Amino acid sequence: MALTDQTRTQAREIIARYPVPRSALLPMLHLVQAEEGYVSPAGIAFCAEELELTKAQVAAVATFYTMYKRRPVGDYLVSVCTNTMCGVLGGNRTFEALSERLGVGHDQTTEDGRITLEHAECLAACDYAPVLTVNYEFFDQMDPDAALDVVKQLQDGGRPQPSRGARLSTFREIEMLLAGFPEANADVLADGPAGAPTLAGARLAEDRGVSVPGFDPSTPINPAKASAPAGPLKAGSTEPEAGTRTLTPPPAVDVPKKEA
Amino acid sequence: MSNALTPVLTKRWLSPDAWQLDTYERLDGYTALRKALAAEPDELIQLVKDSGLRGRGGAGFPTGLKWSFIPQGDGKPHYLVVNADEGEPGTCKDVPLMMADPHSLIEGIIIASYAIRANFAAIYIRGEVVHAIRRVQHAVREAYAAGYLGKDILGSGFDLDIVVHAGAGAYICGEETALLDSLEGYRGQPRLKPPFPATHGLYSSPTVVNNVETIASVPYIVLGGADWWKSMGTEKSPGPKLYSISGRVNNPGQYECSLGTTLRQLLDLAGGMTDGHELKFWTPGGSSTPMLTADHLDIPLDFEGAAAAGSMLGTTAVMVFSHQDDPVYAAYRFTEFYAHESCGKCTPCREGNYWMVRTLRRILSGAGTPADLTTLLDTCDNIFGRSFCALGDGATSSIVSSVKYFKQDYLDYIEGRTPPVFSPEAHELVGAH
């Protein structure tokens, strides 16, 4: 693939989202990766041209961020968390096992160009530790054997189902999502139910019949006004829909001045 | 001890389709918005002040006060930026929230934007959590389609646009000014403060930067009121809080409890320590908060209690390690993280972390000397308080606290009683560039 007129149209869509064009640079670099598989020299020139920056300015940004790759990434980017919690619970051994199986080290891609391996810093899923991601979709509680199985499926052309994320897409497809363009198939949104750790506290509270008492959704926002006689709804405000609990409309009086 | 649980933000998570608008609405979604739009913006700021809500991203700054710092009638655009760049090691609360209940975040954003008179809001989500990004993007689209976003929201005359902005892998962008630089399309490096974002934030305009959990709390405060909110938690740290328990416990996960809950209570909720594991060290709120020990089981985990124990509440990311885990290795690995994530802007953090990694590696290779401990603490002294932003301060936490509580573990490596973690070749690299 290459940067086409369509890419240019998409870049301009991104730019239009922001009050200031340069804010579009990060999503545009994701867009470049969606087309090129990495931040290519052509991609840097493309961003520079669209945003009226120098190539050096764009490259300075692109090289700052871990997710912008300087070499082509395979169809699948396998990221093994080896930060403290995941590492201690088995992530270090998992990384070594995958490295041996794939014959590549950190930030390297297999000879057939299909799988890139990296060790990742904390992926914000410590309650599911140890975790790995494939194209940033979570595979939770992975020991080395389970991780090897995931990678074997990838090598065999399969698409293993992540634990909580959506069904696997390719790296480039995911980069398009990161650029802010939704996937064609909306079904993926429903993939990946919340796992037991996410729901642990909520479920426990439900099992024990715990709730927080005293919750009254009609509590006035301004208690000082609540005792005042109710006036008409101020212009433009909305009546609660039928079926929802009645909310107390505020009386139309002067707004108190801000304190500070 | 079930009274510690306070299911508020997590209650909707049990409905598997709560990420969809129709389910969210059935579960009282967007009723807080209707109620808020019928109030004056300043009344909402006062309400949030009265609730005592404090920022859930780690620093605990009073949210209502932050909102009130936005100058009004200044003729400049105002912005709300949601910090969803969750990445502090141990922290894992905002991502599940955005996956399970993204509309609560959107509803909170609309209310907060209305209060501070912002017509543009950005959600800066770390790029590595694509399913959360997918769900939040979808929620924003649904909210536009239903008239909760865009022009003249619900006939109120209030306009708001939200953009979902994916980051690209940089922990430093969780620092609010680095986040703003990143959102403006630059390298994510922190800015000198003052001026603060309240007057010179995004595009040099007044900006509120709030954490996901903070903003998602707002609809509940609007509905239930300040007094109800303060019925949970402690006097100075009111409300419920998502405690994220990970590590050597039977049931790791998210436990929403009253602020001030103790580790003893949390361990009880999480089914106790894993068999064969005894508590050795833990963090109350992520890797930037100094480690505590089994002596601290009963300290109240609120902003004041954690500080009184010599640590910080941080993000209430409770990482639990046992006697089978090594505090020296943990400190090393945390430090390696900070060295990787240091943005390089200031010398103490950039160089200090580089050298601390190498010193710790030498100790773990069995080639350390007693002087290495002095060097480590001396380096920490030169990072803490001398760095540009809090990343540098946070980097020293695990080293200072582990040397304080577990000096013997360091000496066991140095004096050869503990077998080295790394091969002798590893330490030969020490000092090599």
CSV table of N, CA and C in Angstrom, one decimal, chain A residues 71-171:
chain,number,residue,atom,x,y,z
A,71,ARG,N,10.7,0.7,11.7
A,71,ARG,CA,10.8,-0.4,10.7
A,71,ARG,C,9.5,-1.0,10.5
A,72,PRO,N,9.3,-1.6,9.3
A,72,PRO,CA,8.0,-2.2,9.0
A,72,PRO,C,7.6,-3.3,10.1
A,73,VAL,N,6.4,-3.2,10.5
A,73,VAL,CA,5.9,-4.1,11.5
A,73,VAL,C,5.2,-5.2,10.8
A,74,GLY,N,5.2,-6.5,11.3
A,74,GLY,CA,4.4,-7.6,10.7
A,74,GLY,C,2.9,-7.4,10.8
A,75,ASP,N,2.2,-8.4,10.3
A,75,ASP,CA,0.7,-8.3,10.4
A,75,ASP,C,0.3,-8.3,11.8
A,76,TYR,N,1.1,-9.0,12.7
A,76,TYR,CA,0.8,-9.1,14.1
A,76,TYR,C,1.9,-8.6,15.0
A,77,LEU,N,1.6,-7.6,15.8
A,77,LEU,CA,2.5,-7.1,16.8
A,77,LEU,C,2.2,-7.7,18.1
A,78,VAL,N,3.2,-8.6,18.6
A,78,VAL,CA,3.0,-9.3,19.8
A,78,VAL,C,3.7,-8.5,20.9
A,79,SER,N,3.0,-8.0,21.9
A,79,SER,CA,3.6,-7.2,22.9
A,79,SER,C,3.5,-7.9,24.3
A,80,VAL,N,4.6,-8.3,24.9
A,80,VAL,CA,4.5,-9.0,26.1
A,80,VAL,C,4.9,-8.0,27.2
A,81,CYS,N,4.0,-7.8,28.2
A,81,CYS,CA,4.3,-6.9,29.3
A,81,CYS,C,5.3,-7.6,30.2
A,82,THR,N,6.4,-6.9,30.4
A,82,THR,CA,7.5,-7.3,31.3
A,82,THR,C,7.7,-6.3,32.4
A,83,ASN,N,6.8,-5.4,32.6
A,83,ASN,CA,6.9,-4.5,33.7
A,83,ASN,C,6.8,-5.3,35.0
A,84,THR,N,6.9,-4.7,36.1
A,84,THR,CA,7.2,-5.4,37.4
A,84,THR,C,6.2,-6.5,37.7
A,85,MET,N,4.9,-6.1,37.7
A,85,MET,CA,3.9,-7.1,38.1
A,85,MET,C,3.8,-8.3,37.1
A,86,CYS,N,3.6,-8.0,35.9
A,86,CYS,CA,3.5,-9.0,34.9
A,86,CYS,C,4.8,-9.8,34.8
A,87,GLY,N,6.0,-9.1,34.9
A,87,GLY,CA,7.3,-9.8,34.8
A,87,GLY,C,7.4,-10.8,35.9
A,88,VAL,N,7.1,-10.4,37.1
A,88,VAL,CA,7.2,-11.2,38.3
A,88,VAL,C,6.3,-12.5,38.2
A,89,LEU,N,5.1,-12.2,37.6
A,89,LEU,CA,4.1,-13.3,37.6
A,89,LEU,C,4.3,-14.2,36.3
A,90,GLY,N,5.3,-14.0,35.6
A,90,GLY,CA,5.6,-14.9,34.5
A,90,GLY,C,5.9,-14.2,33.1
A,91,GLY,N,5.7,-12.9,33.0
A,91,GLY,CA,5.9,-12.2,31.8
A,91,GLY,C,7.3,-12.3,31.2
A,92,ASN,N,8.3,-12.3,32.1
A,92,ASN,CA,9.7,-12.4,31.7
A,92,ASN,C,9.9,-13.8,31.0
A,93,ARG,N,9.4,-14.8,31.6
A,93,ARG,CA,9.6,-16.2,31.0
A,93,ARG,C,8.8,-16.3,29.7
A,94,THR,N,7.7,-15.7,29.7
A,94,THR,CA,6.9,-15.7,28.4
A,94,THR,C,7.6,-15.0,27.3
A,95,PHE,N,8.2,-13.8,27.6
A,95,PHE,CA,8.9,-13.1,26.5
A,95,PHE,C,10.1,-14.0,26.0
A,96,GLU,N,10.8,-14.6,26.9
A,96,GLU,CA,11.9,-15.5,26.5
A,96,GLU,C,11.4,-16.6,25.6
A,97,ALA,N,10.3,-17.2,26.1
A,97,ALA,CA,9.8,-18.4,25.3
A,97,ALA,C,9.4,-18.0,23.9
A,98,LEU,N,8.7,-16.8,23.8
A,98,LEU,CA,8.3,-16.4,22.5
A,98,LEU,C,9.5,-15.9,21.6
A,99,SER,N,10.4,-15.3,22.3
A,99,SER,CA,11.6,-14.9,21.5
A,99,SER,C,12.3,-16.1,20.9
A,100,GLU,N,12.4,-17.2,21.7
A,100,GLU,CA,13.0,-18.4,21.2
A,100,GLU,C,12.2,-19.0,20.1
A,101,ARG,N,10.9,-19.1,20.3
A,101,ARG,CA,10.0,-19.7,19.3
A,101,ARG,C,10.1,-18.9,17.9
A,102,LEU,N,10.1,-17.6,18.0
A,102,LEU,CA,10.0,-16.8,16.8
A,102,LEU,C,11.4,-16.5,16.3
A,103,GLY,N,12.4,-16.7,17.1
A,103,GLY,CA,13.8,-16.5,16.6
A,103,GLY,C,14.1,-15.0,16.4
A,104,VAL,N,13.4,-14.2,17.2
A,104,VAL,CA,13.6,-12.7,17.1
A,104,VAL,C,13.7,-12.1,18.6
A,105,GLY,N,14.3,-11.0,18.7
A,105,GLY,CA,14.3,-10.3,20.0
A,105,GLY,C,13.3,-9.1,20.0
A,106,HIS,N,13.6,-8.3,21.0
A,106,HIS,CA,12.7,-7.1,21.1
A,106,HIS,C,12.7,-6.2,19.9
A,107,ASP,N,11.5,-5.8,19.4
A,107,ASP,CA,11.4,-4.9,18.3
A,107,ASP,C,12.0,-5.5,17.0
A,108,GLN,N,11.8,-6.8,16.9
A,108,GLN,CA,12.3,-7.4,15.7
A,108,GLN,C,11.1,-8.2,15.0
A,109,THR,N,11.2,-8.4,13.7
A,109,THR,CA,10.2,-9.1,13.0
A,109,THR,C,10.7,-10.4,12.4
A,110,THR,N,9.8,-11.4,12.4
A,110,THR,CA,10.2,-12.7,11.8
A,110,THR,C,10.6,-12.6,10.4
A,111,GLU,N,11.4,-13.5,9.9
A,111,GLU,CA,11.9,-13.4,8.5
A,111,GLU,C,10.8,-13.3,7.5
A,112,ASP,N,9.7,-14.0,7.7
A,112,ASP,CA,8.6,-14.0,6.8
A,112,ASP,C,7.8,-12.7,6.9
A,113,GLY,N,8.2,-11.8,7.8
A,113,GLY,CA,7.6,-10.5,7.9
A,113,GLY,C,6.2,-10.5,8.5
A,114,ARG,N,5.8,-11.5,9.2
A,114,ARG,CA,4.5,-11.6,9.7
A,114,ARG,C,4.3,-11.2,11.1
A,115,ILE,N,5.3,-11.6,12.0
A,115,ILE,CA,5.1,-11.3,13.4
A,115,ILE,C,6.2,-10.5,14.0
A,116,THR,N,5.8,-9.4,14.6
A,116,THR,CA,6.8,-8.6,15.3
A,116,THR,C,6.7,-8.8,16.8
A,117,LEU,N,7.8,-9.0,17.5
A,117,LEU,CA,7.8,-9.2,19.0
A,117,LEU,C,8.3,-7.9,19.7
A,118,GLU,N,7.7,-7.6,20.8
A,118,GLU,CA,8.3,-6.5,21.6
A,118,GLU,C,8.0,-6.8,23.0
A,119,HIS,N,8.8,-6.3,23.9
A,119,HIS,CA,8.4,-6.3,25.3
A,119,HIS,C,7.8,-4.9,25.6
A,120,ALA,N,6.7,-4.9,26.3
A,120,ALA,CA,6.0,-3.7,26.5
A,120,ALA,C,6.1,-3.2,28.0
A,121,GLU,N,6.0,-1.9,28.2
A,121,GLU,CA,5.9,-1.4,29.5
A,121,GLU,C,4.4,-1.5,29.9
A,122,CYS,N,4.1,-1.2,31.2
A,122,CYS,CA,2.8,-1.5,31.8
A,122,CYS,C,1.7,-1.2,30.8
A,123,LEU,N,0.8,-2.2,30.6
A,123,LEU,CA,-0.3,-2.1,29.7
A,123,LEU,C,-1.6,-1.9,30.4
A,124,ALA,N,-1.5,-1.4,31.7
A,124,ALA,CA,-2.7,-1.1,32.4
A,124,ALA,C,-3.7,-2.2,32.6
A,125,ALA,N,-3.2,-3.4,32.9
A,125,ALA,CA,-4.1,-4.5,33.1
A,125,ALA,C,-3.5,-5.4,34.2
A,126,CYS,N,-3.0,-4.8,35.2
A,126,CYS,CA,-2.2,-5.6,36.2
A,126,CYS,C,-3.1,-6.6,36.9
A,127,ASP,N,-4.5,-6.3,37.0
A,127,ASP,CA,-5.4,-7.2,37.6
A,127,ASP,C,-5.5,-8.5,36.7
A,128,TYR,N,-5.1,-8.4,35.5
A,128,TYR,CA,-5.1,-9.6,34.6
A,128,TYR,C,-3.7,-10.2,34.4
A,129,ALA,N,-2.7,-9.7,35.2
A,129,ALA,CA,-1.3,-10.1,35.0
A,129,ALA,C,-1.1,-11.6,35.1
A,130,PRO,N,-0.2,-12.2,34.3
A,130,PRO,CA,0.6,-11.5,33.2
A,130,PRO,C,-0.2,-11.4,31.9
A,131,VAL,N,0.0,-10.3,31.2
A,131,VAL,CA,-0.8,-10.1,30.0
A,131,VAL,C,0.2,-9.9,28.8
A,132,LEU,N,-0.4,-10.2,27.6
A,132,LEU,CA,0.3,-9.8,26.4
A,132,LEU,C,-0.8,-9.3,25.5
A,133,THR,N,-0.4,-8.5,24.5
A,133,THR,CA,-1.4,-8.1,23.5
A,133,THR,C,-0.9,-8.5,22.1
A,134,VAL,N,-1.9,-8.7,21.3
A,134,VAL,CA,-1.6,-8.9,19.8
A,134,VAL,C,-2.3,-7.8,19.1
A,135,ASN,N,-1.6,-7.0,18.4
A,135,ASN,CA,-2.2,-5.7,17.8
A,135,ASN,C,-3.0,-5.0,18.9
A,136,TYR,N,-2.5,-5.0,20.1
A,136,TYR,CA,-3.1,-4.2,21.2
A,136,TYR,C,-4.4,-4.8,21.7
A,137,GLU,N,-4.8,-6.0,21.3
A,137,GLU,CA,-5.9,-6.6,22.0
A,137,GLU,C,-5.4,-7.5,23.1
A,138,PHE,N,-6.1,-7.6,24.2
A,138,PHE,CA,-5.6,-8.2,25.4
A,138,PHE,C,-5.8,-9.8,25.4
A,139,PHE,N,-4.7,-10.4,25.7
A,139,PHE,CA,-4.7,-11.8,26.1
A,139,PHE,C,-4.3,-11.9,27.5
A,140,ASP,N,-5.2,-12.2,28.4
A,140,ASP,CA,-5.0,-12.1,29.8
A,140,ASP,C,-4.5,-13.4,30.5
A,141,GLN,N,-3.8,-13.2,31.6
A,141,GLN,CA,-3.3,-14.3,32.4
A,141,GLN,C,-2.6,-15.4,31.6
A,142,MET,N,-1.6,-14.9,30.9
A,142,MET,CA,-0.9,-15.7,29.9
A,142,MET,C,0.4,-16.3,30.6
A,143,ASP,N,0.4,-17.7,30.7
A,143,ASP,CA,1.7,-18.2,31.1
A,143,ASP,C,2.4,-18.6,29.8
A,144,PRO,N,3.7,-19.0,29.9
A,144,PRO,CA,4.5,-19.2,28.6
A,144,PRO,C,3.8,-20.2,27.7
A,145,ASP,N,3.2,-21.2,28.2
A,145,ASP,CA,2.5,-22.2,27.3
A,145,ASP,C,1.3,-21.6,26.6
A,146,ALA,N,0.5,-20.9,27.3
A,146,ALA,CA,-0.6,-20.3,26.7
A,146,ALA,C,-0.2,-19.2,25.6
A,147,ALA,N,0.9,-18.5,25.9
A,147,ALA,CA,1.4,-17.5,25.0
A,147,ALA,C,1.9,-18.2,23.7
A,148,LEU,N,2.7,-19.3,24.0
A,148,LEU,CA,3.2,-20.1,22.8
A,148,LEU,C,2.1,-20.5,21.9
A,149,ASP,N,1.0,-21.0,22.5
A,149,ASP,CA,-0.2,-21.4,21.8
A,149,ASP,C,-0.8,-20.3,20.9
A,150,VAL,N,-0.9,-19.1,21.5
A,150,VAL,CA,-1.4,-18.0,20.7
A,150,VAL,C,-0.5,-17.7,19.5
A,151,VAL,N,0.8,-17.7,19.8
A,151,VAL,CA,1.7,-17.4,18.7
A,151,VAL,C,1.7,-18.5,17.6
A,152,LYS,N,1.6,-19.8,18.1
A,152,LYS,CA,1.5,-20.9,17.1
A,152,LYS,C,0.3,-20.7,16.2
A,153,GLN,N,-0.8,-20.3,16.8
A,153,GLN,CA,-2.0,-20.1,16.0
A,153,GLN,C,-1.7,-19.0,14.9
A,154,LEU,N,-1.1,-17.9,15.4
A,154,LEU,CA,-0.7,-16.8,14.4
A,154,LEU,C,0.2,-17.4,13.3
A,155,GLN,N,1.1,-18.2,13.7
A,155,GLN,CA,2.1,-18.7,12.7
A,155,GLN,C,1.4,-19.6,11.7
A,156,ASP,N,0.3,-20.3,12.2
A,156,ASP,CA,-0.4,-21.2,11.3
A,156,ASP,C,-1.5,-20.5,10.5
A,157,GLY,N,-1.5,-19.2,10.6
A,157,GLY,CA,-2.5,-18.4,9.8
A,157,GLY,C,-3.8,-18.2,10.5
A,158,GLY,N,-3.9,-18.6,11.8
A,158,GLY,CA,-5.2,-18.5,12.5
A,158,GLY,C,-5.2,-17.1,13.2
A,159,ARG,N,-6.4,-16.8,13.7
A,159,ARG,CA,-6.6,-15.6,14.5
A,159,ARG,C,-7.2,-15.9,15.8
A,160,PRO,N,-6.3,-16.2,16.8
A,160,PRO,CA,-6.8,-16.5,18.1
A,160,PRO,C,-7.7,-15.4,18.7
A,161,GLN,N,-8.6,-15.8,19.5
A,161,GLN,CA,-9.6,-14.8,20.1
A,161,GLN,C,-9.0,-14.2,21.3
A,162,PRO,N,-8.9,-12.9,21.4
A,162,PRO,CA,-8.4,-12.2,22.6
A,162,PRO,C,-9.3,-12.4,23.8
A,163,SER,N,-8.8,-12.3,25.0
A,163,SER,CA,-9.6,-12.5,26.2
A,163,SER,C,-10.7,-11.4,26.3
A,164,ARG,N,-10.3,-10.2,26.2
A,164,ARG,CA,-11.2,-9.1,26.4
A,164,ARG,C,-11.4,-8.2,25.2
A,165,GLY,N,-10.4,-8.2,24.3
A,165,GLY,CA,-10.5,-7.3,23.2
A,165,GLY,C,-11.4,-7.9,22.1
A,166,ALA,N,-11.4,-7.2,21.0
A,166,ALA,CA,-12.1,-7.6,19.8
A,166,ALA,C,-11.4,-8.7,19.0
A,167,ARG,N,-12.1,-9.4,18.1
A,167,ARG,CA,-11.4,-10.3,17.3
A,167,ARG,C,-10.2,-9.6,16.6
A,168,LEU,N,-9.2,-10.4,16.3
A,168,LEU,CA,-8.0,-9.8,15.8
A,168,LEU,C,-8.1,-9.2,14.4
A,169,SER,N,-7.6,-8.0,14.3
A,169,SER,CA,-7.4,-7.4,13.0
A,169,SER,C,-5.9,-7.3,12.7
A,170,THR,N,-5.5,-6.9,11.5
A,170,THR,CA,-4.1,-6.7,11.3
A,170,THR,C,-3.6,-5.4,11.9
A,171,PHE,N,-2.3,-5.3,12.0
A,171,PHE,CA,-1.7,-4.1,12.6
A,171,PHE,C,-2.1,-2.9,11.9
